[in-house]
Amino acid sequence: MSTLPEVPELKTTVERPRRSHDEVPWWRILLLVAATFGSGMAMIVPMVYSLAVRLDELAPGRADVLGYILGIGSAATLVLAPLTGVLSDRTRSRWGRRRPYTVLGLVLGLAAAPIMAIAPNLPVLILGWVISTVGWGTAAGSIGNWQADRLPASQRGKVSGMTGLTMQVAPVVGILLVGAVPGQTLLIFLIPAIVAVVLVALFVVFASEADSRQARHPDRLTVGGLFKSYLFAPRDVPDFAWNWLGRFVFFLGLTLTTSFTVFFYAQRLEVPVADVAGVLALTSALSIGTATVGSLGGGWLSDRMRRRKPLVFGGAALFAVGTVVGAFAHDLVMLVTAALVTSVGVALFSAVGQALVLDVLPHRETQAGRYMAITMFAQKIPGVLAPIAAPLVLAIGGGAQNFTALYLVAAALALAGGTLIALRVRGVR
């Protein structure tokens, strides 16, 4: 594994008003879960459905363009996510360190919905998606930082299971909602955004955060120091580094398939793109049960067993199996079967994997925002690379729709990522 140049740690002495190992009250956890649900719906529904419908209106038959749109949005968040993470570590405000960024993200995400819905051409659609993904990514990131600040080890698996489940269920509910208004382009973008605004706003108002105006930072943050904070020395934090790499490889495989689900179903079932909403709603609704088993069951079991790695590997393996089944599926029954198996795998990997992230997070007391942002690179970089690489894989064999090759490559990557975490992370069982 290559080693980045060693970067001096940012020196920060922040008075933390609540840094004990007391468990977070469950009513605050419910607010956290609801906010995660809302931001997840607003981020994922456009990615898996709304953008494809709008793209089919603006550029019919150009499935490859969707990959480039998603890649550009991911590139924007790749640059800005660490910035907001580092800045929130140092923010001094009456609202605390995290909430100002939650509100900023909420405003940007809501503003982006009508831009995408009424975009007259591809450049405007891309602009709207960039604003949307930056906005909801910022809101979700700050909610995640709150989670890293507050949760003791005894709650990480269970809460990660709950938030992981919401990320599985949120797009299901979102697809069902927008599927009820077919042909209403404005509503298929606005409905998820409005739901997110309500749920995230409740979290902002009622999940209080201590005043951070008295925090003191002995060193001044410079532009050079900010860019250096994007890096870390893997040899100093090997468990964090190997976990990061394993997550990167897994999410590279996952993103290869996620970006093209609508077009994949349309090809295999030989139906128009606009008619895929019903199929997505069916598979998504059925996957609620499997996602519940994977997320809640896996999170609870990992806390109970005090073991994360076997469950993380199991999630990656299940996703790989389901993806292989999907690679050769040509009817609804097999497609649904593949979707359900992959759903269990993703839920298990995501829930227990998030708890593992918190277990290996360096400098949690003072730099949680920075390292959570670096952790997000493991998902954001694949979000840039996979949509760009996918058209190349789809073109194997001389065509433009080789989904069998795409899904087999995704399965191999996911399994490799889970294996890296299971074998190389040593400090967590």
Coordinates of C-alpha atoms in Angstrom, one line a residue:
M1 CA 0.0 0.0 0.0
S2 CA 1.5 3.4 -1.0
T3 CA 2.2 5.9 1.7
L4 CA 1.3 9.6 1.3
P5 CA 3.8 12.2 2.6
E6 CA 3.5 12.6 6.3
V7 CA 1.4 15.5 7.2
P8 CA 1.7 17.2 10.6
E9 CA -1.5 16.9 12.6
L10 CA -3.5 20.2 13.0
K11 CA -3.1 21.3 16.6
T12 CA -6.5 22.1 18.0
T13 CA -7.6 22.5 21.6
V14 CA -11.3 22.6 21.6
E15 CA -13.3 22.6 24.8
R16 CA -15.9 20.0 24.3
P17 CA -18.9 20.5 26.5
R18 CA -20.1 16.9 26.3
R19 CA -17.3 14.3 25.8
S20 CA -18.2 11.5 28.1
H21 CA -19.1 7.9 27.3
D22 CA -22.7 8.4 28.3
E23 CA -25.2 7.0 25.9
V24 CA -27.1 9.5 23.7
P25 CA -30.8 9.6 24.5
W26 CA -32.9 7.7 22.1
W27 CA -35.2 10.6 21.2
R28 CA -32.1 12.4 19.8
I29 CA -31.1 9.3 18.0
L30 CA -34.6 9.2 16.4
L31 CA -34.0 12.8 15.2
L32 CA -30.7 11.7 13.8
V33 CA -32.2 8.8 12.0
A34 CA -35.0 11.0 10.6
A35 CA -32.6 13.6 9.3
T36 CA -30.5 10.8 7.7
F37 CA -33.6 9.5 6.1
G38 CA -34.5 12.9 4.6
S39 CA -31.1 13.8 3.3
G40 CA -30.7 10.2 1.9
M41 CA -33.9 10.5 0.0
A42 CA -33.0 13.9 -1.4
M43 CA -29.6 12.6 -2.6
I44 CA -30.4 9.2 -3.9
V45 CA -33.8 9.5 -5.6
P46 CA -32.5 11.9 -8.3
M47 CA -29.5 9.7 -8.7
V48 CA -31.4 6.5 -9.3
Y49 CA -34.5 7.8 -11.0
S50 CA -35.2 11.6 -11.5
L51 CA -32.0 12.5 -13.4
A52 CA -32.5 9.5 -15.7
V53 CA -36.0 10.6 -16.5
R54 CA -35.0 14.2 -17.1
L55 CA -32.0 13.1 -19.2
D56 CA -34.2 10.9 -21.3
E57 CA -36.3 14.1 -22.1
L58 CA -33.3 16.2 -22.9
A59 CA -31.0 13.6 -24.6
P60 CA -33.0 10.4 -25.5
G61 CA -30.9 7.3 -25.8
R62 CA -27.8 8.8 -24.2
A63 CA -27.4 6.6 -21.1
D64 CA -23.7 7.2 -21.1
V65 CA -24.3 10.9 -20.3
L66 CA -25.8 10.0 -16.9
G67 CA -22.4 8.7 -15.8
Y68 CA -20.7 11.9 -16.7
I69 CA -23.3 14.0 -14.9
L70 CA -23.0 11.9 -11.7
G71 CA -19.2 12.0 -12.0
I72 CA -19.1 15.8 -12.2
G73 CA -21.4 16.1 -9.1
S74 CA -19.2 13.7 -7.2
A75 CA -16.1 15.6 -8.2
A76 CA -17.6 18.8 -6.7
T77 CA -18.3 17.1 -3.4
L78 CA -14.9 15.5 -3.4
V79 CA -13.3 19.0 -3.3
L80 CA -15.8 20.6 -0.8
A81 CA -16.5 17.7 1.6
P82 CA -13.1 17.9 3.4
L83 CA -13.3 21.7 3.4
T84 CA -16.6 21.8 5.3
G85 CA -15.3 19.0 7.6
V86 CA -12.2 20.9 8.6
L87 CA -14.0 24.2 8.9
S88 CA -16.7 22.7 11.1
D89 CA -14.0 21.4 13.5
R90 CA -12.9 25.0 14.0
T91 CA -16.2 26.8 13.7
R92 CA -17.1 29.0 16.7
S93 CA -20.8 29.9 16.8
R94 CA -23.7 30.1 19.2
W95 CA -25.2 27.2 17.2
G96 CA -22.2 25.0 17.7
R97 CA -19.7 23.6 15.2
R98 CA -21.9 21.4 13.0
R99 CA -25.3 22.9 12.7
P100 CA -24.4 26.0 10.5
Y101 CA -23.2 23.5 7.8
T102 CA -26.3 21.4 8.1
V103 CA -28.5 24.5 7.5
L104 CA -26.3 25.7 4.6
G105 CA -26.5 22.3 2.9
L106 CA -30.3 22.2 3.4
V107 CA -30.7 25.6 1.7
L108 CA -28.5 24.6 -1.3
G109 CA -30.3 21.3 -1.7
L110 CA -33.7 22.8 -1.8
A111 CA -32.7 25.5 -4.3
A112 CA -31.3 22.9 -6.7
A113 CA -34.5 20.9 -7.1
P114 CA -36.4 23.4 -9.4
I115 CA -33.2 24.1 -11.3
M116 CA -32.9 20.4 -12.3
A117 CA -36.6 20.1 -13.0
I118 CA -36.9 23.0 -15.4
A119 CA -33.4 22.8 -16.9
P120 CA -33.6 23.6 -20.6
N121 CA -30.4 21.9 -21.5
L122 CA -27.7 19.6 -20.2
P123 CA -25.4 22.3 -18.9
V124 CA -28.1 23.7 -16.6
L125 CA -29.1 20.1 -15.5
I126 CA -25.4 19.5 -14.6
L127 CA -25.3 22.8 -12.7
G128 CA -28.4 21.9 -10.7
W129 CA -27.1 18.4 -9.9
V130 CA -23.8 19.9 -8.7
I131 CA -25.6 22.3 -6.4
S132 CA -27.9 19.5 -5.2
T133 CA -25.1 17.0 -4.4
V134 CA -22.9 19.6 -2.7
G135 CA -25.9 20.8 -0.6
W136 CA -27.3 17.5 0.5
G137 CA -23.7 16.1 0.9
T138 CA -22.8 19.0 3.2
A139 CA -26.0 18.4 5.3
A140 CA -25.4 14.7 5.5
G141 CA -21.8 15.1 6.3
S142 CA -22.5 17.5 9.2
I143 CA -25.1 15.1 10.6
G144 CA -22.5 12.3 10.4
N145 CA -20.0 14.5 12.2
W146 CA -22.5 15.0 15.0
Q147 CA -22.8 11.2 15.2
A148 CA -19.0 10.9 15.4
D149 CA -18.8 13.5 18.2
R150 CA -21.5 12.0 20.4
L151 CA -21.8 8.2 20.1
P152 CA -20.0 6.0 22.5
A153 CA -18.7 2.6 21.3
S154 CA -21.7 0.8 22.9
Q155 CA -24.1 2.5 20.6
R156 CA -22.2 2.7 17.3
G157 CA -23.3 -0.6 15.9
K158 CA -27.0 -0.2 16.7
V159 CA -27.2 3.4 15.6
S160 CA -25.2 2.7 12.4
G161 CA -27.6 -0.1 11.7
M162 CA -30.6 2.3 12.1
T163 CA -29.0 5.0 9.9
G164 CA -27.9 2.4 7.4
L165 CA -31.4 1.1 7.2
T166 CA -32.8 4.5 6.6
M167 CA -30.4 4.9 3.7
Q168 CA -31.9 1.7 2.2
V169 CA -35.5 2.7 2.9
A170 CA -35.3 6.4 2.0
P171 CA -34.9 5.9 -1.7
V172 CA -37.7 3.2 -1.6
V173 CA -40.1 5.6 -0.1
G174 CA -38.9 8.3 -2.4
I175 CA -39.4 6.2 -5.5
L176 CA -42.9 5.3 -4.3
L177 CA -43.7 9.0 -3.8
V178 CA -42.4 10.2 -7.1
G179 CA -43.9 7.1 -8.8
A180 CA -47.3 8.4 -7.8
V181 CA -46.8 11.5 -10.0
P182 CA -45.6 10.1 -13.3
G183 CA -45.0 12.7 -15.9
Q184 CA -44.7 15.5 -13.3
T185 CA -41.1 16.4 -13.7
L186 CA -41.1 19.3 -11.2
L187 CA -42.7 17.1 -8.5
I188 CA -40.3 14.2 -8.9
F189 CA -37.5 16.6 -7.9
L190 CA -39.4 18.7 -5.4
I191 CA -41.0 15.9 -3.3
P192 CA -37.7 14.3 -2.0
A193 CA -36.3 17.8 -1.3
I194 CA -39.3 19.0 0.7
V195 CA -39.3 15.8 2.8
A196 CA -35.6 16.3 3.5
V197 CA -36.1 19.9 4.5
V198 CA -38.7 19.1 7.1
L199 CA -36.8 16.2 8.7
V200 CA -33.4 17.9 8.7
A201 CA -34.9 21.1 10.1
L202 CA -36.4 19.1 13.0
F203 CA -32.9 17.7 13.7
V204 CA -31.3 21.2 13.6
V205 CA -33.9 22.7 16.0
F206 CA -34.2 19.9 18.5
A207 CA -30.9 18.0 18.6
S208 CA -29.1 20.8 20.3
E209 CA -25.4 21.4 20.0
A210 CA -23.3 23.3 22.6
D211 CA -22.2 26.8 22.0
S212 CA -18.7 26.7 20.5
R213 CA -17.8 30.4 20.7
Q214 CA -15.4 29.8 23.6
A215 CA -13.3 27.2 21.6
R216 CA -9.7 28.1 21.2
H217 CA -7.4 27.2 18.3
P218 CA -3.8 28.0 18.9
D219 CA -2.8 27.7 15.2
R220 CA -4.3 29.7 12.4
L221 CA -5.7 27.7 9.5
T222 CA -4.0 28.6 6.3
V223 CA -4.8 27.7 2.7
G224 CA -1.7 25.4 2.6
G225 CA -2.7 23.8 5.9
L226 CA -6.2 23.3 4.6
F227 CA -5.0 21.4 1.6
K228 CA -2.6 19.4 3.8
S229 CA -5.5 18.4 6.0
Y230 CA -6.9 16.5 3.0
L231 CA -4.0 14.0 3.4
F232 CA -2.9 11.7 6.2
A233 CA 0.1 9.3 6.8
P234 CA -1.2 5.7 6.4
R235 CA 1.7 4.3 8.5
D236 CA 0.6 6.4 11.5
V237 CA -3.0 5.2 11.3
P238 CA -2.8 1.8 9.6
D239 CA -6.3 0.5 10.6
F240 CA -7.9 3.7 9.4
A241 CA -5.9 3.5 6.2
W242 CA -6.7 -0.1 5.3
N243 CA -10.3 0.4 6.2
W244 CA -10.4 3.4 3.9
L245 CA -8.9 1.4 1.0
G246 CA -11.3 -1.5 1.5
R247 CA -14.3 0.8 1.5
F248 CA -13.0 2.6 -1.6
V249 CA -12.7 -0.7 -3.5
F250 CA -16.2 -1.9 -2.3
F251 CA -17.9 1.4 -3.2
L252 CA -16.2 1.5 -6.6
G253 CA -18.0 -1.8 -7.4
L254 CA -21.3 -0.7 -5.9
T255 CA -21.3 2.6 -7.8
L256 CA -20.7 0.9 -11.1
T257 CA -24.1 -0.7 -10.8
T258 CA -26.1 2.0 -8.9
S259 CA -25.6 4.7 -11.6
F260 CA -27.1 2.6 -14.3
T261 CA -30.0 0.6 -12.6
V262 CA -32.7 2.3 -14.6
F263 CA -31.1 1.6 -17.9
F264 CA -30.2 -1.9 -16.8
Y265 CA -33.8 -2.8 -16.0
A266 CA -35.1 -1.1 -19.2
Q267 CA -32.7 -3.3 -21.3
R268 CA -33.3 -6.6 -19.5
L269 CA -37.1 -6.2 -19.4
E270 CA -37.3 -4.5 -22.8
V271 CA -39.4 -1.6 -21.5
P272 CA -39.1 2.2 -21.9
V273 CA -37.0 4.0 -19.4
A274 CA -40.0 6.0 -18.0
D275 CA -41.8 2.7 -17.2
V276 CA -39.0 1.4 -15.0
A277 CA -40.4 3.3 -12.0
G278 CA -42.8 0.5 -11.3
V279 CA -40.1 -2.1 -11.3
L280 CA -37.9 0.0 -9.1
A281 CA -40.7 0.5 -6.7
L282 CA -41.4 -3.2 -6.5
T283 CA -37.8 -4.2 -5.9
S284 CA -37.3 -1.3 -3.5
A285 CA -40.4 -2.1 -1.5
L286 CA -39.4 -5.8 -1.2
S287 CA -35.9 -4.8 -0.2
I288 CA -37.1 -3.0 2.9
G289 CA -37.3 -6.4 4.7
T290 CA -33.9 -7.5 3.6
A291 CA -32.4 -4.1 4.4
T292 CA -33.9 -4.3 7.8
V293 CA -32.3 -7.7 8.5
G294 CA -28.9 -6.5 7.2
S295 CA -28.9 -3.1 8.9
L296 CA -30.6 -3.6 12.2
G297 CA -29.6 -7.2 12.6
G298 CA -26.0 -6.6 11.6
G299 CA -25.6 -3.5 13.7
W300 CA -27.1 -5.1 16.8
L301 CA -25.1 -8.3 16.3
S302 CA -21.8 -6.4 15.9
D303 CA -22.3 -4.6 19.2
R304 CA -23.4 -7.9 20.9
M305 CA -20.5 -9.9 19.5
R306 CA -18.1 -7.0 19.7
R307 CA -16.9 -8.1 16.2
R308 CA -17.2 -6.0 13.1
K309 CA -14.9 -7.5 10.4
P310 CA -16.7 -10.8 9.8
L311 CA -20.0 -9.0 9.3
V312 CA -18.4 -6.4 7.0
F313 CA -16.9 -9.2 4.9
G314 CA -20.2 -11.1 4.8
G315 CA -21.9 -8.0 3.5
A316 CA -19.4 -7.6 0.7
A317 CA -19.7 -11.3 -0.2
L318 CA -23.5 -11.2 -0.3
F319 CA -23.4 -8.1 -2.5
A320 CA -21.0 -9.9 -4.9
V321 CA -23.3 -13.0 -5.1
G322 CA -26.4 -10.9 -5.8
T323 CA -24.5 -8.9 -8.5
V324 CA -23.4 -12.1 -10.2
V325 CA -27.0 -13.3 -10.3
G326 CA -28.1 -9.9 -11.7
A327 CA -25.4 -10.1 -14.4
F328 CA -27.2 -13.1 -16.0
A329 CA -30.8 -12.2 -15.1
H330 CA -33.2 -11.6 -18.0
D331 CA -36.6 -11.8 -16.3
L332 CA -38.4 -10.1 -13.5
V333 CA -38.1 -12.9 -11.0
M334 CA -34.3 -13.2 -11.3
L335 CA -33.9 -9.4 -11.3
V336 CA -35.9 -9.2 -8.0
T337 CA -33.9 -12.1 -6.5
A338 CA -30.6 -10.3 -7.4
A339 CA -31.9 -7.0 -5.9
L340 CA -32.9 -8.6 -2.6
V341 CA -29.5 -10.4 -2.2
T342 CA -27.6 -7.3 -3.0
S343 CA -29.8 -5.3 -0.6
V344 CA -28.9 -7.5 2.3
G345 CA -25.2 -7.2 1.4
V346 CA -25.2 -3.5 1.1
A347 CA -27.2 -3.0 4.3
L348 CA -24.9 -5.3 6.3
F349 CA -21.7 -3.7 4.9
S350 CA -22.9 -0.2 5.3
A351 CA -24.3 -0.5 8.8
V352 CA -21.4 -2.5 10.4
G353 CA -18.9 -0.7 8.2
Q354 CA -20.0 2.7 9.6
A355 CA -19.5 1.4 13.1
L356 CA -16.1 0.2 12.1
V357 CA -15.3 3.7 10.7
L358 CA -16.1 5.2 14.1
D359 CA -14.0 2.6 15.9
V360 CA -10.8 3.3 13.9
L361 CA -11.3 7.1 13.6
P362 CA -8.1 8.9 14.6
H363 CA -8.2 12.1 16.8
R364 CA -11.9 11.9 17.4
E365 CA -11.8 14.5 20.2
T366 CA -10.5 17.3 18.0
Q367 CA -10.5 16.3 14.4
A368 CA -13.6 14.2 13.8
G369 CA -14.8 16.4 11.0
R370 CA -11.5 16.2 9.2
Y371 CA -11.3 12.4 9.3
M372 CA -14.9 11.8 8.6
A373 CA -14.5 13.9 5.5
I374 CA -11.4 11.9 4.5
T375 CA -13.5 8.7 5.1
M376 CA -16.1 10.1 2.7
F377 CA -13.4 10.2 0.0
A378 CA -13.7 6.4 0.0
Q379 CA -17.2 6.9 -1.3
K380 CA -16.9 10.1 -3.2
I381 CA -13.9 9.2 -5.4
P382 CA -15.7 6.1 -6.7
G383 CA -18.6 8.4 -7.4
V384 CA -16.3 10.2 -9.8
L385 CA -14.5 7.3 -11.3
A386 CA -17.2 4.7 -11.6
P387 CA -19.6 6.7 -13.8
I388 CA -16.7 7.5 -16.1
A389 CA -15.3 4.0 -16.2
A390 CA -18.7 2.3 -16.5
P391 CA -19.3 3.3 -20.2
L392 CA -15.9 1.8 -21.0
V393 CA -17.0 -1.5 -19.4
L394 CA -20.4 -1.3 -21.1
A395 CA -18.7 -1.0 -24.4
I396 CA -16.8 -4.3 -24.0
G397 CA -17.7 -6.5 -27.0
G398 CA -18.3 -3.6 -29.3
G399 CA -21.7 -2.5 -28.0
A400 CA -22.8 0.1 -25.5
Q401 CA -25.0 -2.0 -23.2
N402 CA -22.8 -4.9 -21.9
F403 CA -24.4 -5.0 -18.4
T404 CA -23.1 -8.5 -17.8
A405 CA -19.5 -7.3 -17.9
L406 CA -20.4 -4.3 -15.8
Y407 CA -22.0 -6.4 -13.0
L408 CA -19.3 -9.0 -13.0
V409 CA -16.6 -6.3 -12.6
A410 CA -18.7 -4.8 -9.8
A411 CA -18.9 -8.1 -8.0
A412 CA -15.2 -8.7 -8.1
L413 CA -14.4 -5.2 -6.7
A414 CA -16.9 -5.5 -3.9
L415 CA -15.5 -8.8 -2.8
A416 CA -12.0 -7.5 -2.9
G417 CA -12.9 -4.5 -0.7
G418 CA -14.5 -6.7 1.9
T419 CA -11.4 -9.0 1.9
L420 CA -9.0 -6.1 2.4
I421 CA -10.9 -4.9 5.5
A422 CA -11.2 -8.4 7.0
L423 CA -7.5 -9.3 6.5
R424 CA -5.7 -6.0 7.0
V425 CA -7.6 -4.1 9.8
R426 CA -5.9 -5.4 13.0
G427 CA -7.0 -3.2 15.9
V428 CA -10.7 -4.0 15.6
R429 CA -12.1 -7.6 15.7

